[in-house]
Amino acid sequence: TLSYHIAVAIENIRLYTENRKIEEKMRRADRLASLGTLAAGMAHEIKNPLVSLKTFTQLLPERYRDREFREDFSKLAGQEVDRINNLVERLLNFARPVEPEFRLLDLGEVMDDTLLLLRNKIADQKITVRKDFTDRYLELEGDREKLKQVFLNIIINALDSMREEGVLTIDGRMIRNHNSGEIGVHRGLDWKLHRLYSRDRVMVKISDTGEGIDPRDLPYLFDPFFTTKDTGAGLGLAIAHNIIEEHGGITDVESVVGRGTTFTITLPLKEEGKRQKEKGKMGSREWGVGSSPEGAKQSTEVKRLLRSVAS
C-alpha cells in the first residue's frame, strides 16, 4: 500500500541520516586519535634538522674564518630549512586539505600524465611499465591534480620497493553494478562500501614486483608518519588515502613479502546519462625498459594544523 511504501521510504531516510552521523563521528574520532601521532611525528621530524642547525650555529663564531665551514653551513642551513618547510606543507595537505575541484575527467589521461612525470625515475631504474586500461574512457568527476597526487605517491612507493629491473603493472577497468572481488585492507564504514559497490565504478590496480610489505605493517599503512623506508616522513599514502575518501572511493592493498604489492583504488563512475564524449587515446601498452607545492607556510600554521586535526 501507499502508506507502507511511505513508511519504508521514511525509515530508509532515517537510517541513511544515522549512518551519515555515525560516519562523521568516526571520522572525528579518527582525527582526534591522529593528533598524538601527528604531534609526536612533527616533534621528531622537525627536531632533527633543528639539531643540525643549532650545532652549526654554535660552532660558527669560532670557525667563522673557515671558508669551507661557512660554505658547508650555508648549504646545510638552506637544505634543513627546506626540509622543515616541506614537512609543514605536507602536514597541512594531510590535516587541512584544500577542497577538491570536481570536474569531468578521463582517469586514463590522469595516469598517463603521472607516468610522464616519472619517466626519468622509471628509466633510471630500468623498470618495465605495463599499462592496460580495458575501457576506452574511464570518465568520472574528480580533481585531476589530487588524483594525480594519489597515483604519484603510490607509484613512487612501488618504484622504491623494486630498486631495479622490476615490472610495474597498471590495470584500469569499469565495473558494472555488482560486487566483484574481496576487500583487502580498507578504512571506512561497511555501509559506505556497499553504497559504492551498488553503482557503476572504476577500478585501478597498481602492482609491483618489489620486496612486499610485512603483514604486521599492513593495518598501519595509511597512518600518518608510518613508513617502512629509511627516508621520508610517511605521509604519502596517508594523503593518498584521504584524497580517495574525498572522492567517495576506497583504497585497498594486498602484499606478499618477496613477491610484491598491489594497491586497488575504487572510485564511483560518472553516471551513464551524464557522460560526455571527450577526445583521448586509451588502451593497452607496454613501456619497454628505460622508457610543486605552494610557498612555505608561516610558523603559526603548525599550531593551526594541530587545532584543525582536533576540530
PDB file of C-alpha atoms in Angstrom:
ATOM      1  CA  THR A   1       0.000   0.000   0.000  1.00  0.00           C
ATOM      2  CA  LEU A   2       0.949   3.644  -0.327  1.00  0.00           C
ATOM      3  CA  SER A   3       1.285   4.111   3.431  1.00  0.00           C
ATOM      4  CA  TYR A   4       3.633   1.120   3.614  1.00  0.00           C
ATOM      5  CA  HIS A   5       5.909   2.481   0.889  1.00  0.00           C
ATOM      6  CA  ILE A   6       5.924   5.895   2.546  1.00  0.00           C
ATOM      7  CA  ALA A   7       6.877   4.302   5.869  1.00  0.00           C
ATOM      8  CA  VAL A   8       9.692   2.338   4.207  1.00  0.00           C
ATOM      9  CA  ALA A   9      10.961   5.485   2.492  1.00  0.00           C
ATOM     10  CA  ILE A  10      10.943   7.424   5.762  1.00  0.00           C
ATOM     11  CA  GLU A  11      12.771   4.590   7.534  1.00  0.00           C
ATOM     12  CA  ASN A  12      15.394   4.472   4.783  1.00  0.00           C
ATOM     13  CA  ILE A  13      15.933   8.211   5.091  1.00  0.00           C
ATOM     14  CA  ARG A  14      16.282   7.865   8.864  1.00  0.00           C
ATOM     15  CA  LEU A  15      18.818   5.043   8.537  1.00  0.00           C
ATOM     16  CA  TYR A  16      20.768   6.966   5.916  1.00  0.00           C
ATOM     17  CA  THR A  17      20.887  10.037   8.171  1.00  0.00           C
ATOM     18  CA  GLU A  18      22.019   7.948  11.137  1.00  0.00           C
ATOM     19  CA  ASN A  19      24.733   6.327   9.045  1.00  0.00           C
ATOM     20  CA  ARG A  20      25.993   9.748   7.966  1.00  0.00           C
ATOM     21  CA  LYS A  21      26.117  10.863  11.607  1.00  0.00           C
ATOM     22  CA  ILE A  22      27.966   7.696  12.629  1.00  0.00           C
ATOM     23  CA  GLU A  23      30.473   8.157   9.823  1.00  0.00           C
ATOM     24  CA  GLU A  24      31.094  11.771  10.855  1.00  0.00           C
ATOM     25  CA  LYS A  25      31.612  10.735  14.488  1.00  0.00           C
ATOM     26  CA  MET A  26      34.075   8.037  13.439  1.00  0.00           C
ATOM     27  CA  ARG A  27      35.966  10.480  11.252  1.00  0.00           C
ATOM     28  CA  ARG A  28      36.210  12.916  14.148  1.00  0.00           C
ATOM     29  CA  ALA A  29      37.379  10.150  16.488  1.00  0.00           C
ATOM     30  CA  ASP A  30      39.958   9.081  13.924  1.00  0.00           C
ATOM     31  CA  ARG A  31      41.216  12.656  13.583  1.00  0.00           C
ATOM     32  CA  LEU A  32      41.467  13.036  17.360  1.00  0.00           C
ATOM     33  CA  ALA A  33      43.333   9.743  17.608  1.00  0.00           C
ATOM     34  CA  SER A  34      45.743  11.024  14.955  1.00  0.00           C
ATOM     35  CA  LEU A  35      46.505  14.154  16.961  1.00  0.00           C
ATOM     36  CA  GLY A  36      49.018  12.434  19.225  1.00  0.00           C
ATOM     37  CA  THR A  37      50.660  10.723  16.273  1.00  0.00           C
ATOM     38  CA  LEU A  38      50.891  13.996  14.360  1.00  0.00           C
ATOM     39  CA  ALA A  39      52.357  15.870  17.327  1.00  0.00           C
ATOM     40  CA  ALA A  40      54.935  13.158  18.017  1.00  0.00           C
ATOM     41  CA  GLY A  41      55.816  12.866  14.356  1.00  0.00           C
ATOM     42  CA  MET A  42      56.209  16.614  13.959  1.00  0.00           C
ATOM     43  CA  ALA A  43      58.449  16.806  17.019  1.00  0.00           C
ATOM     44  CA  HIS A  44      60.678  14.037  15.694  1.00  0.00           C
ATOM     45  CA  GLU A  45      60.864  15.193  12.086  1.00  0.00           C
ATOM     46  CA  ILE A  46      61.421  18.874  12.892  1.00  0.00           C
ATOM     47  CA  LYS A  47      63.839  18.236  15.746  1.00  0.00           C
ATOM     48  CA  ASN A  48      66.417  16.516  13.541  1.00  0.00           C
ATOM     49  CA  PRO A  49      67.091  19.466  11.196  1.00  0.00           C
ATOM     50  CA  LEU A  50      66.919  21.898  14.130  1.00  0.00           C
ATOM     51  CA  VAL A  51      69.658  19.964  15.934  1.00  0.00           C
ATOM     52  CA  SER A  52      71.879  20.231  12.857  1.00  0.00           C
ATOM     53  CA  LEU A  53      71.225  23.964  12.565  1.00  0.00           C
ATOM     54  CA  LYS A  54      71.886  24.520  16.269  1.00  0.00           C
ATOM     55  CA  THR A  55      75.174  22.604  16.137  1.00  0.00           C
ATOM     56  CA  PHE A  56      76.476  24.599  13.189  1.00  0.00           C
ATOM     57  CA  THR A  57      75.286  27.869  14.754  1.00  0.00           C
ATOM     58  CA  GLN A  58      77.187  27.130  17.974  1.00  0.00           C
ATOM     59  CA  LEU A  59      80.373  26.408  16.028  1.00  0.00           C
ATOM     60  CA  LEU A  60      80.032  29.392  13.716  1.00  0.00           C
ATOM     61  CA  PRO A  61      81.635  32.067  15.999  1.00  0.00           C
ATOM     62  CA  GLU A  62      84.877  30.131  16.448  1.00  0.00           C
ATOM     63  CA  ARG A  63      85.069  28.863  12.865  1.00  0.00           C
ATOM     64  CA  TYR A  64      83.735  31.885  11.043  1.00  0.00           C
ATOM     65  CA  ARG A  65      87.064  32.458   9.252  1.00  0.00           C
ATOM     66  CA  ASP A  66      86.991  28.899   7.929  1.00  0.00           C
ATOM     67  CA  ARG A  67      85.697  29.387   4.393  1.00  0.00           C
ATOM     68  CA  GLU A  68      84.898  25.705   3.873  1.00  0.00           C
ATOM     69  CA  PHE A  69      82.910  25.635   7.116  1.00  0.00           C
ATOM     70  CA  ARG A  70      80.927  28.721   6.102  1.00  0.00           C
ATOM     71  CA  GLU A  71      80.109  27.176   2.728  1.00  0.00           C
ATOM     72  CA  ASP A  72      79.019  23.929   4.367  1.00  0.00           C
ATOM     73  CA  PHE A  73      76.894  25.838   6.877  1.00  0.00           C
ATOM     74  CA  SER A  74      75.250  27.903   4.159  1.00  0.00           C
ATOM     75  CA  LYS A  75      74.412  24.784   2.160  1.00  0.00           C
ATOM     76  CA  LEU A  76      73.157  22.794   5.145  1.00  0.00           C
ATOM     77  CA  ALA A  77      71.051  25.653   6.516  1.00  0.00           C
ATOM     78  CA  GLY A  78      69.188  26.010   3.238  1.00  0.00           C
ATOM     79  CA  GLN A  79      68.609  22.270   2.957  1.00  0.00           C
ATOM     80  CA  GLU A  80      67.347  21.875   6.519  1.00  0.00           C
ATOM     81  CA  VAL A  81      65.016  24.873   6.302  1.00  0.00           C
ATOM     82  CA  ASP A  82      63.610  23.493   3.037  1.00  0.00           C
ATOM     83  CA  ARG A  83      63.175  20.140   4.763  1.00  0.00           C
ATOM     84  CA  ILE A  84      61.124  21.712   7.569  1.00  0.00           C
ATOM     85  CA  ASN A  85      59.071  23.785   5.138  1.00  0.00           C
ATOM     86  CA  ASN A  86      58.314  20.738   3.013  1.00  0.00           C
ATOM     87  CA  LEU A  87      57.244  18.758   6.080  1.00  0.00           C
ATOM     88  CA  VAL A  88      54.883  21.506   7.263  1.00  0.00           C
ATOM     89  CA  GLU A  89      53.442  21.818   3.753  1.00  0.00           C
ATOM     90  CA  ARG A  90      52.712  18.092   3.566  1.00  0.00           C
ATOM     91  CA  LEU A  91      51.237  18.088   7.057  1.00  0.00           C
ATOM     92  CA  LEU A  92      48.889  20.899   6.085  1.00  0.00           C
ATOM     93  CA  ASN A  93      47.841  18.996   2.976  1.00  0.00           C
ATOM     94  CA  PHE A  94      47.086  15.982   5.150  1.00  0.00           C
ATOM     95  CA  ALA A  95      45.271  17.609   8.074  1.00  0.00           C
ATOM     96  CA  ARG A  96      43.608  20.523   6.323  1.00  0.00           C
ATOM     97  CA  PRO A  97      43.299  19.572   2.659  1.00  0.00           C
ATOM     98  CA  VAL A  98      42.201  22.048   0.022  1.00  0.00           C
ATOM     99  CA  GLU A  99      38.620  21.494  -1.098  1.00  0.00           C
ATOM    100  CA  PRO A 100      38.735  19.359  -4.268  1.00  0.00           C
ATOM    101  CA  GLU A 101      37.572  20.848  -7.560  1.00  0.00           C
ATOM    102  CA  PHE A 102      35.376  18.201  -9.174  1.00  0.00           C
ATOM    103  CA  ARG A 103      35.309  18.198 -12.963  1.00  0.00           C
ATOM    104  CA  LEU A 104      34.642  15.554 -15.581  1.00  0.00           C
ATOM    105  CA  LEU A 105      37.909  13.800 -16.417  1.00  0.00           C
ATOM    106  CA  ASP A 106      39.321  10.685 -18.035  1.00  0.00           C
ATOM    107  CA  LEU A 107      41.224   8.682 -15.421  1.00  0.00           C
ATOM    108  CA  GLY A 108      43.399   7.119 -18.111  1.00  0.00           C
ATOM    109  CA  GLU A 109      44.700  10.533 -19.121  1.00  0.00           C
ATOM    110  CA  VAL A 110      45.477  11.333 -15.485  1.00  0.00           C
ATOM    111  CA  MET A 111      47.507   8.124 -15.255  1.00  0.00           C
ATOM    112  CA  ASP A 112      49.369   8.956 -18.486  1.00  0.00           C
ATOM    113  CA  ASP A 113      50.286  12.380 -17.101  1.00  0.00           C
ATOM    114  CA  THR A 114      51.549  10.761 -13.906  1.00  0.00           C
ATOM    115  CA  LEU A 115      53.748   8.253 -15.728  1.00  0.00           C
ATOM    116  CA  LEU A 116      55.148  11.067 -17.840  1.00  0.00           C
ATOM    117  CA  LEU A 117      56.291  12.871 -14.695  1.00  0.00           C
ATOM    118  CA  LEU A 118      58.058   9.706 -13.516  1.00  0.00           C
ATOM    119  CA  ARG A 119      59.629   8.727 -16.841  1.00  0.00           C
ATOM    120  CA  ASN A 120      63.190   9.577 -15.746  1.00  0.00           C
ATOM    121  CA  LYS A 121      62.956   7.616 -12.496  1.00  0.00           C
ATOM    122  CA  ILE A 122      61.425   4.692 -14.388  1.00  0.00           C
ATOM    123  CA  ALA A 123      64.223   4.787 -16.967  1.00  0.00           C
ATOM    124  CA  ASP A 124      66.985   5.097 -14.356  1.00  0.00           C
ATOM    125  CA  GLN A 125      65.704   2.022 -12.502  1.00  0.00           C
ATOM    126  CA  LYS A 126      65.166   0.083 -15.746  1.00  0.00           C
ATOM    127  CA  ILE A 127      61.556  -0.593 -14.804  1.00  0.00           C
ATOM    128  CA  THR A 128      59.118  -2.045 -17.327  1.00  0.00           C
ATOM    129  CA  VAL A 129      55.660  -0.458 -17.133  1.00  0.00           C
ATOM    130  CA  ARG A 130      52.662  -2.414 -18.423  1.00  0.00           C
ATOM    131  CA  LYS A 131      49.510  -0.344 -18.636  1.00  0.00           C
ATOM    132  CA  ASP A 132      46.217  -1.934 -19.607  1.00  0.00           C
ATOM    133  CA  PHE A 133      43.012   0.077 -19.490  1.00  0.00           C
ATOM    134  CA  THR A 134      40.360  -2.233 -20.911  1.00  0.00           C
ATOM    135  CA  ASP A 135      37.801   0.551 -21.397  1.00  0.00           C
ATOM    136  CA  ARG A 136      38.490   3.356 -23.838  1.00  0.00           C
ATOM    137  CA  TYR A 137      37.186   6.014 -21.462  1.00  0.00           C
ATOM    138  CA  LEU A 138      37.053   5.877 -17.675  1.00  0.00           C
ATOM    139  CA  GLU A 139      35.143   9.073 -17.019  1.00  0.00           C
ATOM    140  CA  LEU A 140      34.350  10.333 -13.556  1.00  0.00           C
ATOM    141  CA  GLU A 141      34.019  13.594 -11.695  1.00  0.00           C
ATOM    142  CA  GLY A 142      37.173  14.311  -9.739  1.00  0.00           C
ATOM    143  CA  ASP A 143      40.023  16.662  -9.010  1.00  0.00           C
ATOM    144  CA  ARG A 144      42.684  16.000 -11.657  1.00  0.00           C
ATOM    145  CA  GLU A 145      45.645  17.279  -9.633  1.00  0.00           C
ATOM    146  CA  LYS A 146      44.628  15.485  -6.450  1.00  0.00           C
ATOM    147  CA  LEU A 147      44.130  12.164  -8.253  1.00  0.00           C
ATOM    148  CA  LYS A 148      47.476  12.659  -9.957  1.00  0.00           C
ATOM    149  CA  GLN A 149      48.989  13.086  -6.486  1.00  0.00           C
ATOM    150  CA  VAL A 150      47.425   9.771  -5.434  1.00  0.00           C
ATOM    151  CA  PHE A 151      48.966   7.944  -8.390  1.00  0.00           C
ATOM    152  CA  LEU A 152      52.325   9.664  -7.844  1.00  0.00           C
ATOM    153  CA  ASN A 153      52.502   8.689  -4.177  1.00  0.00           C
ATOM    154  CA  ILE A 154      51.565   5.058  -4.806  1.00  0.00           C
ATOM    155  CA  ILE A 155      53.779   4.584  -7.868  1.00  0.00           C
ATOM    156  CA  ILE A 156      56.795   6.214  -6.200  1.00  0.00           C
ATOM    157  CA  ASN A 157      56.387   3.758  -3.324  1.00  0.00           C
ATOM    158  CA  ALA A 158      56.221   0.926  -5.844  1.00  0.00           C
ATOM    159  CA  LEU A 159      59.365   2.099  -7.644  1.00  0.00           C
ATOM    160  CA  ASP A 160      61.247   2.473  -4.365  1.00  0.00           C
ATOM    161  CA  SER A 161      60.338  -1.086  -3.393  1.00  0.00           C
ATOM    162  CA  MET A 162      61.599  -2.566  -6.686  1.00  0.00           C
ATOM    163  CA  ARG A 163      65.024  -0.927  -6.832  1.00  0.00           C
ATOM    164  CA  GLU A 164      65.932  -2.008 -10.386  1.00  0.00           C
ATOM    165  CA  GLU A 165      64.576  -4.036 -13.310  1.00  0.00           C
ATOM    166  CA  GLY A 166      61.163  -4.679 -11.849  1.00  0.00           C
ATOM    167  CA  VAL A 167      57.743  -4.657 -13.503  1.00  0.00           C
ATOM    168  CA  LEU A 168      55.055  -2.098 -12.730  1.00  0.00           C
ATOM    169  CA  THR A 169      51.596  -3.225 -13.868  1.00  0.00           C
ATOM    170  CA  ILE A 170      48.686  -0.791 -14.047  1.00  0.00           C
ATOM    171  CA  ASP A 171      45.200  -2.086 -14.864  1.00  0.00           C
ATOM    172  CA  GLY A 172      42.099   0.052 -15.191  1.00  0.00           C
ATOM    173  CA  ARG A 173      38.567  -1.119 -15.890  1.00  0.00           C
ATOM    174  CA  MET A 174      34.914  -0.307 -15.465  1.00  0.00           C
ATOM    175  CA  ILE A 175      32.767  -2.447 -13.175  1.00  0.00           C
ATOM    176  CA  ARG A 176      29.021  -2.579 -13.679  1.00  0.00           C
ATOM    177  CA  ASN A 177      26.955  -2.551 -10.500  1.00  0.00           C
ATOM    178  CA  HIS A 178      27.953  -5.819  -8.851  1.00  0.00           C
ATOM    179  CA  ASN A 179      30.333  -6.853  -6.134  1.00  0.00           C
ATOM    180  CA  SER A 180      33.441  -8.468  -7.566  1.00  0.00           C
ATOM    181  CA  GLY A 181      36.457  -9.437  -5.547  1.00  0.00           C
ATOM    182  CA  GLU A 182      37.189  -9.435  -1.862  1.00  0.00           C
ATOM    183  CA  ILE A 183      38.125  -6.361   0.074  1.00  0.00           C
ATOM    184  CA  GLY A 184      41.638  -6.247   1.432  1.00  0.00           C
ATOM    185  CA  VAL A 185      42.822  -3.614   3.910  1.00  0.00           C
ATOM    186  CA  HIS A 186      40.313  -0.756   3.776  1.00  0.00           C
ATOM    187  CA  ARG A 187      39.243   2.079   6.016  1.00  0.00           C
ATOM    188  CA  GLY A 188      35.645   3.259   6.161  1.00  0.00           C
ATOM    189  CA  LEU A 189      32.206   2.088   7.160  1.00  0.00           C
ATOM    190  CA  ASP A 190      30.638  -1.008   5.624  1.00  0.00           C
ATOM    191  CA  TRP A 191      27.576   0.947   4.535  1.00  0.00           C
ATOM    192  CA  LYS A 192      29.789   3.292   2.550  1.00  0.00           C
ATOM    193  CA  LEU A 193      31.457   0.295   0.913  1.00  0.00           C
ATOM    194  CA  HIS A 194      28.114  -1.213  -0.061  1.00  0.00           C
ATOM    195  CA  ARG A 195      26.900   2.126  -1.376  1.00  0.00           C
ATOM    196  CA  LEU A 196      29.951   2.370  -3.634  1.00  0.00           C
ATOM    197  CA  TYR A 197      29.621  -1.252  -4.780  1.00  0.00           C
ATOM    198  CA  SER A 198      25.949  -0.803  -5.643  1.00  0.00           C
ATOM    199  CA  ARG A 199      26.740   1.573  -8.502  1.00  0.00           C
ATOM    200  CA  ASP A 200      28.943   1.634 -11.579  1.00  0.00           C
ATOM    201  CA  ARG A 201      32.545   2.261 -10.640  1.00  0.00           C
ATOM    202  CA  VAL A 202      36.083   2.327 -11.957  1.00  0.00           C
ATOM    203  CA  MET A 203      38.845   0.205 -10.501  1.00  0.00           C
ATOM    204  CA  VAL A 204      42.571   0.849 -10.913  1.00  0.00           C
ATOM    205  CA  LYS A 205      45.134  -1.712  -9.761  1.00  0.00           C
ATOM    206  CA  ILE A 206      48.797  -0.718  -9.366  1.00  0.00           C
ATOM    207  CA  SER A 207      51.060  -3.734  -8.846  1.00  0.00           C
ATOM    208  CA  ASP A 208      54.811  -4.024  -8.393  1.00  0.00           C
ATOM    209  CA  THR A 209      57.312  -6.866  -8.182  1.00  0.00           C
ATOM    210  CA  GLY A 210      59.070  -5.361  -5.183  1.00  0.00           C
ATOM    211  CA  GLU A 211      60.008  -6.665  -1.788  1.00  0.00           C
ATOM    212  CA  GLY A 212      56.466  -6.634  -0.431  1.00  0.00           C
ATOM    213  CA  ILE A 213      55.113  -5.461   2.914  1.00  0.00           C
ATOM    214  CA  ASP A 214      55.190  -7.310   6.207  1.00  0.00           C
ATOM    215  CA  PRO A 215      51.616  -8.417   7.083  1.00  0.00           C
ATOM    216  CA  ARG A 216      52.066  -6.835  10.513  1.00  0.00           C
ATOM    217  CA  ASP A 217      52.572  -3.437   8.855  1.00  0.00           C
ATOM    218  CA  LEU A 218      49.508  -3.532   6.588  1.00  0.00           C
ATOM    219  CA  PRO A 219      46.977  -2.203   9.154  1.00  0.00           C
ATOM    220  CA  TYR A 220      49.122   0.910   9.664  1.00  0.00           C
ATOM    221  CA  LEU A 221      49.969   1.604   6.048  1.00  0.00           C
ATOM    222  CA  PHE A 222      47.673   4.637   5.734  1.00  0.00           C
ATOM    223  CA  ASP A 223      48.536   6.119   9.138  1.00  0.00           C
ATOM    224  CA  PRO A 224      50.420   9.435   9.127  1.00  0.00           C
ATOM    225  CA  PHE A 225      54.158   9.158   9.809  1.00  0.00           C
ATOM    226  CA  PHE A 226      54.142   5.391   9.358  1.00  0.00           C
ATOM    227  CA  THR A 227      56.866   4.299   6.965  1.00  0.00           C
ATOM    228  CA  THR A 228      58.941   1.196   6.333  1.00  0.00           C
ATOM    229  CA  LYS A 229      61.566   3.187   4.411  1.00  0.00           C
ATOM    230  CA  ASP A 230      64.774   4.692   5.762  1.00  0.00           C
ATOM    231  CA  THR A 231      63.862   8.122   4.384  1.00  0.00           C
ATOM    232  CA  GLY A 232      60.627  10.078   4.107  1.00  0.00           C
ATOM    233  CA  ALA A 233      58.065  11.345   6.587  1.00  0.00           C
ATOM    234  CA  GLY A 234      55.470   8.631   5.948  1.00  0.00           C
ATOM    235  CA  LEU A 235      52.736  10.968   4.717  1.00  0.00           C
ATOM    236  CA  GLY A 236      52.385   9.975   1.061  1.00  0.00           C
ATOM    237  CA  LEU A 237      49.982   7.073   1.481  1.00  0.00           C
ATOM    238  CA  ALA A 238      48.030   8.850   4.228  1.00  0.00           C
ATOM    239  CA  ILE A 239      47.442  11.788   1.878  1.00  0.00           C
ATOM    240  CA  ALA A 240      46.523   9.440  -0.981  1.00  0.00           C
ATOM    241  CA  HIS A 241      44.011   7.628   1.218  1.00  0.00           C
ATOM    242  CA  ASN A 242      42.373  10.891   2.281  1.00  0.00           C
ATOM    243  CA  ILE A 243      42.064  12.089  -1.315  1.00  0.00           C
ATOM    244  CA  ILE A 244      40.350   8.876  -2.410  1.00  0.00           C
ATOM    245  CA  GLU A 245      37.925   9.189   0.510  1.00  0.00           C
ATOM    246  CA  GLU A 246      37.157  12.762  -0.588  1.00  0.00           C
ATOM    247  CA  HIS A 247      36.160  11.306  -3.960  1.00  0.00           C
ATOM    248  CA  GLY A 248      33.821   8.763  -2.359  1.00  0.00           C
ATOM    249  CA  GLY A 249      36.154   5.853  -3.065  1.00  0.00           C
ATOM    250  CA  ILE A 250      38.198   3.266  -1.199  1.00  0.00           C
ATOM    251  CA  THR A 251      41.818   2.144  -1.243  1.00  0.00           C
ATOM    252  CA  ASP A 252      42.786  -1.499  -0.699  1.00  0.00           C
ATOM    253  CA  VAL A 253      46.219  -3.088  -0.515  1.00  0.00           C
ATOM    254  CA  GLU A 254      47.408  -6.673  -0.755  1.00  0.00           C
ATOM    255  CA  SER A 255      51.028  -7.726  -0.426  1.00  0.00           C
ATOM    256  CA  VAL A 256      53.217 -10.814  -0.319  1.00  0.00           C
ATOM    257  CA  VAL A 257      56.716 -10.462   1.087  1.00  0.00           C
ATOM    258  CA  GLY A 258      59.273 -11.185  -1.611  1.00  0.00           C
ATOM    259  CA  ARG A 259      56.719 -11.022  -4.442  1.00  0.00           C
ATOM    260  CA  GLY A 260      55.249  -7.539  -4.452  1.00  0.00           C
ATOM    261  CA  THR A 261      52.318  -5.312  -3.583  1.00  0.00           C
ATOM    262  CA  THR A 262      49.032  -4.365  -5.250  1.00  0.00           C
ATOM    263  CA  PHE A 263      47.093  -1.202  -4.489  1.00  0.00           C
ATOM    264  CA  THR A 264      43.471  -1.159  -5.647  1.00  0.00           C
ATOM    265  CA  ILE A 265      41.655   2.147  -5.999  1.00  0.00           C
ATOM    266  CA  THR A 266      37.886   2.072  -6.498  1.00  0.00           C
ATOM    267  CA  LEU A 267      36.002   5.245  -7.434  1.00  0.00           C
ATOM    268  CA  PRO A 268      32.365   5.903  -8.371  1.00  0.00           C
ATOM    269  CA  LEU A 269      31.941   6.228 -12.124  1.00  0.00           C
ATOM    270  CA  LYS A 270      30.231   9.106 -13.861  1.00  0.00           C
ATOM    271  CA  GLU A 271      26.578   8.219 -14.440  1.00  0.00           C
ATOM    272  CA  GLU A 272      25.860   6.992 -17.943  1.00  0.00           C
ATOM    273  CA  GLY A 273      23.250   9.635 -18.696  1.00  0.00           C
ATOM    274  CA  LYS A 274      25.662  12.444 -17.880  1.00  0.00           C
ATOM    275  CA  ARG A 275      28.717  11.250 -19.761  1.00  0.00           C
ATOM    276  CA  GLN A 276      30.307  13.454 -22.353  1.00  0.00           C
ATOM    277  CA  LYS A 277      32.413  12.321 -25.256  1.00  0.00           C
ATOM    278  CA  GLU A 278      35.984  13.552 -24.998  1.00  0.00           C
ATOM    279  CA  LYS A 279      38.975  13.112 -27.195  1.00  0.00           C
ATOM    280  CA  GLY A 280      41.620  10.834 -25.830  1.00  0.00           C
ATOM    281  CA  LYS A 281      43.519   7.703 -26.516  1.00  0.00           C
ATOM    282  CA  MET A 282      43.430   4.748 -24.171  1.00  0.00           C
ATOM    283  CA  GLY A 283      44.155   1.068 -24.450  1.00  0.00           C
ATOM    284  CA  SER A 284      46.903  -1.424 -23.723  1.00  0.00           C
ATOM    285  CA  ARG A 285      50.552  -0.556 -23.931  1.00  0.00           C
ATOM    286  CA  GLU A 286      53.887  -1.688 -22.611  1.00  0.00           C
ATOM    287  CA  TRP A 287      56.695   0.696 -21.872  1.00  0.00           C
ATOM    288  CA  GLY A 288      59.998  -1.013 -22.537  1.00  0.00           C
ATOM    289  CA  VAL A 289      62.894  -0.911 -20.129  1.00  0.00           C
ATOM    290  CA  GLY A 290      64.390   2.553 -19.891  1.00  0.00           C
ATOM    291  CA  SER A 291      61.445   4.005 -21.192  1.00  0.00           C
ATOM    292  CA  SER A 292      55.264  21.913  -6.752  1.00  0.00           C
ATOM    293  CA  PRO A 293      53.854  22.875  -3.875  1.00  0.00           C
ATOM    294  CA  GLU A 294      52.860  26.374  -2.778  1.00  0.00           C
ATOM    295  CA  GLY A 295      55.206  28.556  -0.771  1.00  0.00           C
ATOM    296  CA  ALA A 296      56.114  27.655   2.763  1.00  0.00           C
ATOM    297  CA  LYS A 297      53.578  28.426   5.456  1.00  0.00           C
ATOM    298  CA  GLN A 298      54.388  30.642   8.397  1.00  0.00           C
ATOM    299  CA  SER A 299      55.299  29.036  11.693  1.00  0.00           C
ATOM    300  CA  THR A 300      51.831  29.819  13.070  1.00  0.00           C
ATOM    301  CA  GLU A 301      50.448  27.299  10.591  1.00  0.00           C
ATOM    302  CA  VAL A 302      51.872  24.487  12.727  1.00  0.00           C
ATOM    303  CA  LYS A 303      49.622  25.489  15.615  1.00  0.00           C
ATOM    304  CA  ARG A 304      46.661  25.822  13.278  1.00  0.00           C
ATOM    305  CA  LEU A 305      47.425  22.372  11.929  1.00  0.00           C
ATOM    306  CA  LEU A 306      47.151  20.737  15.341  1.00  0.00           C
ATOM    307  CA  ARG A 307      43.949  22.640  16.080  1.00  0.00           C
ATOM    308  CA  SER A 308      42.444  21.592  12.746  1.00  0.00           C
ATOM    309  CA  VAL A 309      43.065  17.916  13.471  1.00  0.00           C
ATOM    310  CA  ALA A 310      41.079  18.155  16.676  1.00  0.00           C
ATOM    311  CA  SER A 311      38.222  20.101  15.120  1.00  0.00           C
TER     312      SER A 311
END
